[in-house]
CSV table of C-alpha atoms in Angstrom, one decimal:
chain,number,residue,atom,x,y,z
A,1,MET,CA,44.2,15.2,-1.0
A,2,ARG,CA,46.8,12.6,-1.9
A,3,ARG,CA,48.4,12.9,-5.2
A,4,TRP,CA,47.6,9.4,-6.3
A,5,ALA,CA,43.9,10.1,-5.8
A,6,ILE,CA,44.2,13.2,-7.9
A,7,ARG,CA,46.0,11.3,-10.6
A,8,LEU,CA,43.2,8.7,-10.7
A,9,LEU,CA,40.5,11.4,-10.8
A,10,PRO,CA,39.9,11.1,-14.6
A,11,VAL,CA,39.4,7.3,-14.2
A,12,PHE,CA,36.9,7.9,-11.3
A,13,ALA,CA,35.1,10.4,-13.5
A,14,ALA,CA,34.9,7.8,-16.4
A,15,VAL,CA,33.5,5.1,-14.1
A,16,LEU,CA,31.0,7.6,-12.6
A,17,VAL,CA,29.7,9.0,-15.9
A,18,LEU,CA,29.5,5.6,-17.6
A,19,SER,CA,27.9,3.8,-14.6
A,20,PRO,CA,24.3,4.3,-16.1
A,21,LEU,CA,25.4,1.7,-18.7
A,22,LEU,CA,24.7,-0.9,-16.0
A,23,ARG,CA,21.1,0.2,-15.8
A,24,ASP,CA,18.2,-0.4,-18.1
A,25,PRO,CA,18.5,2.4,-20.7
A,26,THR,CA,14.9,3.6,-20.1
A,27,SER,CA,15.5,3.8,-16.3
A,28,ASP,CA,16.5,7.4,-16.2
A,29,THR,CA,17.5,9.6,-13.2
A,30,TYR,CA,19.4,12.7,-12.4
A,31,PRO,CA,22.3,13.7,-12.7
A,32,LEU,CA,23.6,10.3,-13.8
A,33,SER,CA,21.3,9.9,-16.7
A,34,THR,CA,21.1,7.2,-19.4
A,35,TYR,CA,20.1,10.0,-21.8
A,36,PRO,CA,17.1,8.1,-23.3
A,37,MET,CA,15.3,11.3,-24.5
A,38,PHE,CA,15.5,11.0,-28.3
A,39,ALA,CA,16.2,7.2,-28.4
A,40,THR,CA,12.6,5.8,-28.7
A,41,ASP,CA,10.6,5.6,-31.9
A,42,ARG,CA,7.4,7.4,-30.9
A,43,GLY,CA,5.6,6.6,-34.1
A,44,GLN,CA,3.8,8.9,-36.6
A,45,VAL,CA,0.4,8.8,-34.9
A,46,HIS,CA,0.5,9.9,-31.4
A,47,SER,CA,-1.8,10.7,-28.5
A,48,ILE,CA,-1.0,14.0,-26.8
A,49,ALA,CA,-2.7,15.0,-23.6
A,50,THR,CA,-3.5,18.7,-23.3
A,51,ALA,CA,-6.0,21.2,-22.0
A,52,VAL,CA,-7.8,23.9,-24.0
A,53,GLU,CA,-10.2,26.7,-23.3
A,54,ARG,CA,-13.7,26.2,-24.9
A,55,THR,CA,-15.1,29.2,-26.6
A,56,ASP,CA,-18.3,29.9,-28.4
A,57,ASP,CA,-16.6,29.4,-31.8
A,58,GLY,CA,-14.4,26.4,-30.9
A,59,TYR,CA,-11.4,26.3,-28.6
A,60,GLY,CA,-8.2,28.2,-27.8
A,61,ARG,CA,-4.8,26.8,-26.9
A,62,LEU,CA,-3.5,27.4,-23.4
A,63,SER,CA,0.1,28.1,-22.4
A,64,PRO,CA,2.1,25.7,-20.2
A,65,LYS,CA,1.9,28.3,-17.5
A,66,LEU,CA,-1.9,28.2,-17.5
A,67,ILE,CA,-2.0,24.4,-17.9
A,68,ALA,CA,0.5,23.4,-15.2
A,69,GLY,CA,1.9,26.5,-13.6
A,70,THR,CA,5.2,26.1,-15.3
A,71,ASP,CA,6.9,27.7,-18.4
A,72,GLU,CA,8.1,24.3,-19.6
A,73,ALA,CA,5.9,22.7,-22.3
A,74,VAL,CA,7.3,19.3,-21.7
A,75,LEU,CA,6.5,19.4,-18.0
A,76,ALA,CA,3.0,20.7,-18.7
A,77,SER,CA,2.5,17.8,-21.2
A,78,VAL,CA,3.6,15.3,-18.6
A,79,THR,CA,1.4,16.9,-16.0
A,80,VAL,CA,-1.7,16.4,-18.1
A,81,LYS,CA,-0.7,12.9,-19.2
A,82,GLN,CA,-0.3,11.9,-15.5
A,83,ALA,CA,-3.5,13.5,-14.5
A,84,VAL,CA,-5.4,11.6,-17.2
A,85,ARG,CA,-3.6,8.3,-16.3
A,86,LEU,CA,-4.3,8.6,-12.6
A,87,GLY,CA,-8.0,9.6,-13.1
A,88,GLU,CA,-7.3,13.2,-11.8
A,89,ALA,CA,-8.4,15.1,-14.9
A,90,ASP,CA,-11.2,16.8,-13.0
A,91,ILE,CA,-8.8,18.1,-10.3
A,92,LEU,CA,-6.4,19.4,-13.0
A,93,CYS,CA,-9.3,21.0,-14.8
A,94,GLU,CA,-10.3,22.9,-11.7
A,95,GLU,CA,-6.7,24.0,-11.1
A,96,ILE,CA,-6.5,25.4,-14.6
A,97,VAL,CA,-9.8,27.2,-14.2
A,98,ALA,CA,-8.5,28.7,-10.9
A,99,ARG,CA,-5.5,30.1,-12.9
A,100,LEU,CA,-7.6,31.2,-15.9
A,101,GLY,CA,-10.7,32.6,-14.2
A,102,ALA,CA,-13.9,31.0,-12.9
A,103,ASP,CA,-16.0,32.2,-15.9
A,104,ARG,CA,-13.9,30.5,-18.5
A,105,ARG,CA,-14.5,26.9,-19.7
A,106,VAL,CA,-11.7,24.4,-19.8
A,107,GLU,CA,-11.4,21.0,-21.3
A,108,VAL,CA,-8.8,18.4,-20.5
A,109,ARG,CA,-8.4,16.1,-23.4
A,110,THR,CA,-6.2,13.8,-25.5
A,111,GLU,CA,-5.7,14.5,-29.1
A,112,THR,CA,-4.7,11.6,-31.3
A,113,LEU,CA,-3.2,12.8,-34.6
A,114,ASP,CA,-0.5,12.3,-37.2
A,115,VAL,CA,2.3,14.4,-35.8
A,116,VAL,CA,4.2,14.5,-39.0
A,117,ALA,CA,1.2,15.9,-40.9
A,118,LEU,CA,0.6,18.5,-38.2
A,119,SER,CA,4.3,19.6,-38.2
A,120,VAL,CA,4.6,19.7,-42.0
A,121,GLU,CA,1.2,21.0,-43.1
A,122,GLY,CA,0.3,23.0,-39.9
A,123,SER,CA,-2.9,21.1,-39.4
A,124,ALA,CA,-4.0,17.5,-39.1
A,125,ASP,CA,-7.3,15.6,-38.5
A,126,SER,CA,-7.4,14.5,-34.9
A,127,THR,CA,-9.5,12.3,-32.7
A,128,VAL,CA,-10.4,14.0,-29.5
A,129,THR,CA,-11.1,12.2,-26.2
A,130,VAL,CA,-12.5,14.5,-23.5
A,131,HIS,CA,-11.5,13.6,-19.9
A,132,ALA,CA,-12.9,16.5,-18.0
A,133,THR,CA,-14.8,19.8,-18.6
A,134,CYS,CA,-15.1,22.5,-16.0
A,135,GLY,CA,-15.5,26.2,-15.4
A,136,GLY,CA,-18.0,28.7,-16.9
A,137,GLY,CA,-20.6,27.7,-14.4
A,138,SER,CA,-20.6,24.0,-15.4
B,1,MET,CA,39.5,29.4,-15.9
B,2,LEU,CA,37.2,26.4,-16.1
B,3,ARG,CA,36.2,26.9,-12.5
B,4,ILE,CA,35.3,30.5,-13.3
B,5,LEU,CA,33.3,29.5,-16.4
B,6,VAL,CA,31.4,26.6,-14.8
B,7,PHE,CA,30.5,28.4,-11.5
B,8,THR,CA,29.6,31.6,-13.4
B,9,TYR,CA,27.3,29.6,-15.6
B,10,ALA,CA,25.7,28.0,-12.5
B,11,ALA,CA,25.2,31.4,-10.9
B,12,VAL,CA,23.7,32.9,-14.0
B,13,TRP,CA,21.5,29.8,-14.6
B,14,THR,CA,20.1,29.8,-11.1
B,15,THR,CA,19.4,33.6,-11.4
B,16,VAL,CA,17.7,33.5,-14.8
B,17,ARG,CA,15.7,30.3,-13.9
B,18,ALA,CA,14.7,31.6,-10.5
B,19,PRO,CA,11.1,32.3,-11.5
B,20,HIS,CA,10.7,28.8,-12.9
B,21,LEU,CA,12.4,27.3,-9.8
B,22,LEU,CA,10.1,29.3,-7.6
B,23,ASP,CA,7.1,28.1,-9.6
B,24,THR,CA,7.6,24.6,-8.0
B,25,ILE,CA,6.3,26.1,-4.7
B,26,ASP,CA,2.8,26.3,-6.2
B,27,LEU,CA,2.8,22.9,-8.0
B,28,ALA,CA,0.4,20.3,-6.7
B,29,SER,CA,2.2,18.2,-4.1
B,30,ARG,CA,0.7,14.9,-5.3
B,31,ARG,CA,2.8,15.3,-8.5
B,32,PHE,CA,6.1,15.2,-6.6
B,33,ALA,CA,8.3,12.2,-6.5
B,34,GLY,CA,11.9,12.7,-5.4
B,35,ILE,CA,14.6,11.3,-7.8
B,36,GLY,CA,18.4,11.0,-7.8
B,37,PRO,CA,19.9,12.6,-4.7
B,38,LEU,CA,16.4,13.4,-3.5
B,39,TRP,CA,15.1,9.8,-3.8
B,40,TRP,CA,14.3,9.8,-0.1
B,41,LEU,CA,12.0,12.8,-0.4
B,42,SER,CA,8.3,11.8,-0.7
B,43,GLU,CA,6.8,15.2,-0.3
B,44,PRO,CA,7.8,18.7,-1.5
B,45,VAL,CA,9.9,20.7,0.9
B,46,SER,CA,8.6,23.9,2.4
B,47,ALA,CA,8.5,27.1,0.4
B,48,LEU,CA,11.2,28.6,2.7
B,49,VAL,CA,13.7,26.0,1.7
B,50,ILE,CA,13.1,26.7,-2.0
B,51,VAL,CA,13.3,30.5,-1.6
B,52,ALA,CA,16.5,30.1,0.5
B,53,ALA,CA,18.1,27.8,-2.1
B,54,VAL,CA,17.1,30.1,-5.0
B,55,ALA,CA,18.6,33.1,-3.1
B,56,LEU,CA,21.8,31.6,-1.8
B,57,THR,CA,22.9,29.3,-4.7
B,58,PRO,CA,23.8,32.1,-7.2
B,59,ILE,CA,25.7,33.9,-4.4
B,60,ALA,CA,27.6,30.8,-3.5
B,61,CYS,CA,28.4,30.0,-7.1
B,62,GLY,CA,29.4,33.6,-7.8
B,63,ALA,CA,31.8,33.5,-4.8
B,64,ALA,CA,33.2,30.1,-6.0
B,65,ALA,CA,33.7,31.6,-9.5
B,66,LEU,CA,35.8,34.4,-7.9
B,67,GLY,CA,37.6,31.9,-5.7
B,68,TRP,CA,36.4,33.6,-2.5
B,69,GLN,CA,36.3,31.2,0.4
B,70,TYR,CA,36.5,28.6,-2.3
B,71,ARG,CA,36.3,25.4,-0.2
B,72,TRP,CA,33.0,26.5,1.4
B,73,SER,CA,31.5,28.5,-1.4
B,74,SER,CA,32.0,25.7,-3.9
B,75,LEU,CA,30.5,23.1,-1.6
B,76,LEU,CA,27.5,25.4,-0.9
B,77,GLY,CA,27.2,26.0,-4.6
B,78,LEU,CA,27.3,22.3,-5.3
B,79,VAL,CA,24.6,21.5,-2.7
B,80,GLY,CA,22.4,24.3,-3.8
B,81,PHE,CA,22.7,23.6,-7.6
B,82,LEU,CA,22.2,19.9,-7.1
B,83,PHE,CA,19.2,20.4,-4.9
B,84,LEU,CA,17.5,22.9,-7.1
B,85,THR,CA,18.0,21.0,-10.4
B,86,THR,CA,17.1,17.6,-8.8
B,87,TYR,CA,14.0,19.2,-7.2
B,88,ARG,CA,13.0,20.7,-10.5
B,89,ASN,CA,13.4,17.2,-12.1
B,90,SER,CA,11.2,15.5,-9.4
B,91,TRP,CA,7.8,16.6,-10.8
B,92,GLY,CA,7.4,13.8,-13.4
B,93,GLN,CA,9.8,15.1,-16.1
B,94,ILE,CA,13.5,14.7,-16.1
B,95,PHE,CA,15.3,17.3,-18.1
B,96,HIS,CA,18.8,16.6,-19.5
B,97,THR,CA,20.2,20.1,-19.9
B,98,GLU,CA,21.9,20.5,-16.5
B,99,ASN,CA,23.3,17.1,-15.9
B,100,LEU,CA,26.8,17.9,-17.1
B,101,VAL,CA,26.9,21.2,-15.2
B,102,ALA,CA,26.1,19.3,-12.0
B,103,LEU,CA,28.8,16.7,-12.7
B,104,HIS,CA,31.4,19.4,-13.5
B,105,ILE,CA,30.5,21.3,-10.3
B,106,CYS,CA,30.9,18.0,-8.3
B,107,VAL,CA,34.5,17.6,-9.5
B,108,LEU,CA,35.4,21.3,-9.0
B,109,ALA,CA,33.9,21.5,-5.5
B,110,LEU,CA,35.0,18.1,-4.2
B,111,PHE,CA,38.6,18.6,-5.4
B,112,PRO,CA,39.4,22.2,-4.4
B,113,ALA,CA,43.0,21.9,-5.8
B,114,ALA,CA,41.4,23.4,-8.9
B,115,CYS,CA,41.6,26.8,-7.2
B,116,ALA,CA,45.4,26.7,-6.9
B,117,TYR,CA,46.0,28.8,-9.9
B,118,TRP,CA,43.6,31.7,-9.8
B,119,SER,CA,41.6,32.7,-6.7
B,120,LEU,CA,41.3,35.9,-4.7
B,121,GLU,CA,43.0,34.3,-1.7
B,122,LYS,CA,45.9,32.6,-3.5
B,123,ALA,CA,46.8,35.4,-5.9
B,124,GLY,CA,50.5,36.0,-5.5
B,125,THR,CA,51.0,33.0,-3.2
B,126,PRO,CA,53.9,30.9,-4.5
B,127,THR,CA,52.8,27.3,-5.5
B,128,ASP,CA,55.1,24.5,-6.5
B,129,PRO,CA,54.5,24.7,-10.3
B,130,ALA,CA,55.0,21.0,-10.9
B,131,VAL,CA,52.5,19.9,-8.3
B,132,GLY,CA,50.0,22.6,-9.2
B,133,GLU,CA,50.1,21.7,-12.9
B,134,GLU,CA,49.6,18.0,-12.2
B,135,LEU,CA,46.6,18.6,-9.9
B,136,ALA,CA,45.0,21.1,-12.2
B,137,GLY,CA,45.7,18.9,-15.3
B,138,SER,CA,44.1,15.9,-13.6
B,139,ILE,CA,40.9,17.9,-12.8
B,140,VAL,CA,40.7,19.3,-16.4
B,141,LYS,CA,41.0,15.7,-17.7
B,142,ALA,CA,38.2,14.6,-15.4
B,143,LEU,CA,36.0,17.4,-16.6
B,144,ALA,CA,36.7,16.5,-20.2
B,145,VAL,CA,36.0,12.8,-19.5
B,146,LEU,CA,32.6,13.7,-18.0
B,147,THR,CA,31.8,15.8,-21.1
B,148,VAL,CA,32.6,13.1,-23.7
B,149,GLY,CA,31.0,10.4,-21.4
B,150,THR,CA,27.6,12.1,-21.5
B,151,TYR,CA,27.6,12.3,-25.3
B,152,PHE,CA,28.8,8.7,-25.6
B,153,LEU,CA,26.0,7.5,-23.3
B,154,ALA,CA,23.4,9.4,-25.4
B,155,GLY,CA,24.6,7.6,-28.5
B,156,VAL,CA,24.7,4.2,-26.8
B,157,ALA,CA,21.1,4.8,-25.4
B,158,LYS,CA,19.8,5.2,-29.0
B,159,LEU,CA,21.4,2.0,-30.1
B,160,ARG,CA,20.3,0.1,-27.0
B,161,ILE,CA,16.7,1.2,-27.2
B,162,SER,CA,16.1,1.4,-31.0
B,163,GLY,CA,19.0,-0.6,-32.4
B,164,LEU,CA,20.6,0.3,-35.8
B,165,GLY,CA,17.1,1.2,-36.9
B,166,TRP,CA,17.7,4.6,-35.3
B,167,ILE,CA,19.9,5.7,-38.2
B,168,ASP,CA,17.4,5.2,-41.0
B,169,GLY,CA,15.9,8.6,-40.1
B,170,ASP,CA,12.4,7.5,-39.2
B,171,VAL,CA,12.9,7.7,-35.4
B,172,LEU,CA,14.4,11.1,-35.8
B,173,ARG,CA,11.5,12.2,-38.1
B,174,HIS,CA,9.0,11.0,-35.5
B,175,GLN,CA,11.0,12.7,-32.6
B,176,ILE,CA,11.1,16.1,-34.4
B,177,ALA,CA,7.4,15.9,-35.4
B,178,PHE,CA,6.3,14.7,-32.0
B,179,ASP,CA,8.2,17.4,-30.2
B,180,ASN,CA,6.9,20.2,-32.5
B,181,ALA,CA,3.3,18.8,-32.3
B,182,ARG,CA,3.4,18.7,-28.5
B,183,LYS,CA,4.7,22.3,-28.4
B,184,GLU,CA,1.9,23.3,-30.9
B,185,LEU,CA,-0.8,21.6,-28.7
B,186,LEU,CA,0.5,23.1,-25.5
B,187,GLY,CA,0.7,26.7,-26.8
B,188,ASP,CA,4.5,26.8,-26.9
B,189,PRO,CA,6.5,28.2,-29.9
B,190,THR,CA,7.6,25.5,-32.4
B,191,ALA,CA,11.0,25.2,-34.0
B,192,PRO,CA,11.6,27.4,-37.0
B,193,PHE,CA,13.2,24.7,-39.2
B,194,GLY,CA,11.4,21.6,-38.0
B,195,ALA,CA,8.8,21.5,-40.7
B,196,LEU,CA,11.4,22.3,-43.4
B,197,MET,CA,13.5,19.3,-42.4
B,198,LEU,CA,10.5,17.1,-42.3
B,199,ARG,CA,9.5,18.3,-45.8
B,200,ASN,CA,12.9,17.4,-47.1
B,201,SER,CA,12.9,13.9,-45.7
B,202,TRP,CA,16.0,12.9,-47.6
B,203,THR,CA,18.0,14.9,-45.0
B,204,LEU,CA,16.8,12.8,-42.1
B,205,ALA,CA,18.9,9.6,-42.5
B,206,PRO,CA,22.2,11.6,-43.0
B,207,ALA,CA,21.2,13.7,-40.0
B,208,ALA,CA,20.6,10.6,-37.9
B,209,VAL,CA,23.9,9.1,-38.9
B,210,ALA,CA,25.7,12.4,-38.2
B,211,ALA,CA,24.1,12.6,-34.7
B,212,ILE,CA,25.1,9.1,-33.8
B,213,VAL,CA,28.6,9.6,-35.1
B,214,VAL,CA,29.1,12.8,-33.1
B,215,GLU,CA,27.9,11.1,-30.0
B,216,LEU,CA,29.7,7.8,-30.2
B,217,ALA,CA,32.9,9.5,-31.5
B,218,ALA,CA,33.0,11.8,-28.5
B,219,PRO,CA,35.8,9.8,-26.6
B,220,LEU,CA,38.1,10.4,-29.7
B,221,ALA,CA,38.2,14.1,-28.6
B,222,LEU,CA,40.4,13.0,-25.8
B,223,ALA,CA,43.0,11.7,-28.3
B,224,GLY,CA,44.7,15.1,-29.0
B,225,ARG,CA,44.2,18.8,-29.4
B,226,ARG,CA,43.3,18.6,-33.1
B,227,ALA,CA,40.7,15.9,-32.6
B,228,ALA,CA,39.3,17.9,-29.7
B,229,TRP,CA,38.9,21.0,-31.9
B,230,LEU,CA,37.3,19.0,-34.7
B,231,TRP,CA,34.8,17.2,-32.4
B,232,CYS,CA,33.9,20.3,-30.5
B,233,GLY,CA,33.1,22.1,-33.8
B,234,LEU,CA,30.8,19.2,-34.8
B,235,ALA,CA,29.2,19.1,-31.3
B,236,VAL,CA,28.4,22.8,-31.5
B,237,VAL,CA,26.8,22.3,-35.0
B,238,PHE,CA,24.9,19.4,-33.6
B,239,HIS,CA,23.4,21.5,-30.9
B,240,PHE,CA,22.5,24.4,-33.3
B,241,VAL,CA,20.7,21.8,-35.5
B,242,ILE,CA,18.7,20.5,-32.4
B,243,LEU,CA,17.8,24.1,-31.6
B,244,ALA,CA,16.7,24.9,-35.2
B,245,VAL,CA,14.6,21.8,-35.7
B,246,MET,CA,13.3,21.0,-32.2
B,247,ALA,CA,13.6,24.4,-30.4
B,248,ILE,CA,15.4,22.6,-27.6
B,249,VAL,CA,18.2,24.6,-26.0
B,250,PHE,CA,21.2,23.1,-24.3
B,251,PRO,CA,22.7,26.4,-23.2
B,252,TYR,CA,25.7,24.9,-21.4
B,253,HIS,CA,26.7,23.1,-24.5
B,254,LEU,CA,25.7,25.8,-27.0
B,255,ILE,CA,27.8,28.5,-25.5
B,256,GLY,CA,30.7,26.1,-25.3
B,257,ILE,CA,31.3,25.8,-21.6
B,258,ALA,CA,30.6,22.0,-21.7
B,259,LEU,CA,33.3,21.6,-24.3
B,260,ALA,CA,35.8,24.0,-22.7
B,261,PRO,CA,37.6,21.2,-20.8
B,262,LEU,CA,38.7,19.7,-24.1
B,263,LEU,CA,40.2,23.0,-25.4
B,264,PRO,CA,43.2,25.0,-24.2
B,265,VAL,CA,41.1,27.5,-22.2
B,266,GLU,CA,43.4,27.2,-19.2
B,267,ARG,CA,46.1,28.9,-21.2
B,268,LEU,CA,43.9,32.0,-21.2
B,269,GLY,CA,43.7,31.9,-17.4
B,270,THR,CA,47.5,31.4,-17.1
B,271,THR,CA,48.1,34.4,-19.4
B,272,VAL,CA,45.8,36.6,-17.4
B,273,ALA,CA,47.4,35.5,-14.2
B,274,ALA,CA,50.8,36.2,-15.6
B,275,TRP,CA,49.7,39.7,-16.6
B,276,HIS,CA,48.3,40.2,-13.1
B,277,CYS,CA,51.6,39.1,-11.4
B,278,ARG,CA,53.6,41.4,-13.8
B,279,PHE,CA,51.3,44.3,-13.0
B,280,ARG,CA,51.7,43.7,-9.2
B,281,LYS,CA,55.5,43.6,-9.5
B,282,ARG,CA,55.6,46.8,-11.5
B,283,SER,CA,53.3,48.5,-9.1
B,284,LYS,CA,55.6,47.6,-6.2
B,285,ARG,CA,58.7,48.8,-8.1
B,286,LEU,CA,57.0,52.2,-8.8
B,287,ARG,CA,55.7,52.6,-5.3
B,288,PRO,CA,57.6,55.5,-3.5
B,289,THR,CA,59.7,54.1,-0.6
B,290,GLY,CA,60.6,57.2,1.4
């Protein structure tokens, strides 16, 4: 390696790491990210796609592992959101039942709620839109 | 020293996250869309490739940390780490916790002069100190530039997307609340201090200003040792606050390896190397000759 190239290495590094500035800030990739993760105002009322287990007295929350086969909540959330958007809620529902057990009832749904109220008070009124129900012999 | 820290981190990360990385084998293939270096990949790779990458990458990174066959082990570590992390990010969600590790490994692997000072093969080999110092110094500076560059970009993104409105605290409030609500709805543990911060809403605007200042002021850490120490301290506090209010862990940053290129950690390596040389000389002197 020539010495001049080594001397210029910090400059190359700066150009490389700052190159995402030339892209739209929401156009993210890896590893040269624009780091848009906390930049957008998501608003106080939000629709969050999720999946729950229906029980006789209501419903129970499922872990990211059961919902999407991953231990990452963010990835599980995106998986449900994509499934709903692409009209594949039924397929996802069956996948969850396969992980949970055929006798269990699963619901893929979107909950629209005040996220600040939920975080502060521990509960919030929500509007539920059901996209798919499966399992339990249904 | 930096090479040891970065490659050790990569080896430990790939080992600890192996179950999660192996989980990708069972994910539905229709969810896959290659990004970044894997942009050309339209379908998931075979399970064998994932298993091989998960098995070999920690070994290669461990070998590179020790300086064993550095030229090859570092390149193999780079390819393995970049593949595994990019593949993990190709399922609809891009994570931002391993970007800097990948960039640091790129520099260390593509410019193997970094191993001139401390490696198993070169221990005891005389090197022109002036040349060695210049090469190693340039690589350390490049790693430092990458660190501050990522923080700076994160600050710029906030201003480009939300404008100066980001600092009034509302965006931060919604981000903290959304992140915790999503965790709640997806059966994941929420952050211990998220609700407390949201209840004390007067803290949000100062916290938002502090976050933007830490990010945009990152390049100032290159100005000198004192500035670097000050900024690194603020960056560590910044990451602990993110952990406390959003339960988001940036392990590479939290344990300080991301910030190490800005600090005099190489002195520690030089000191250890000097002890090693002194010990070897003394051993030779004491060895019986007849």
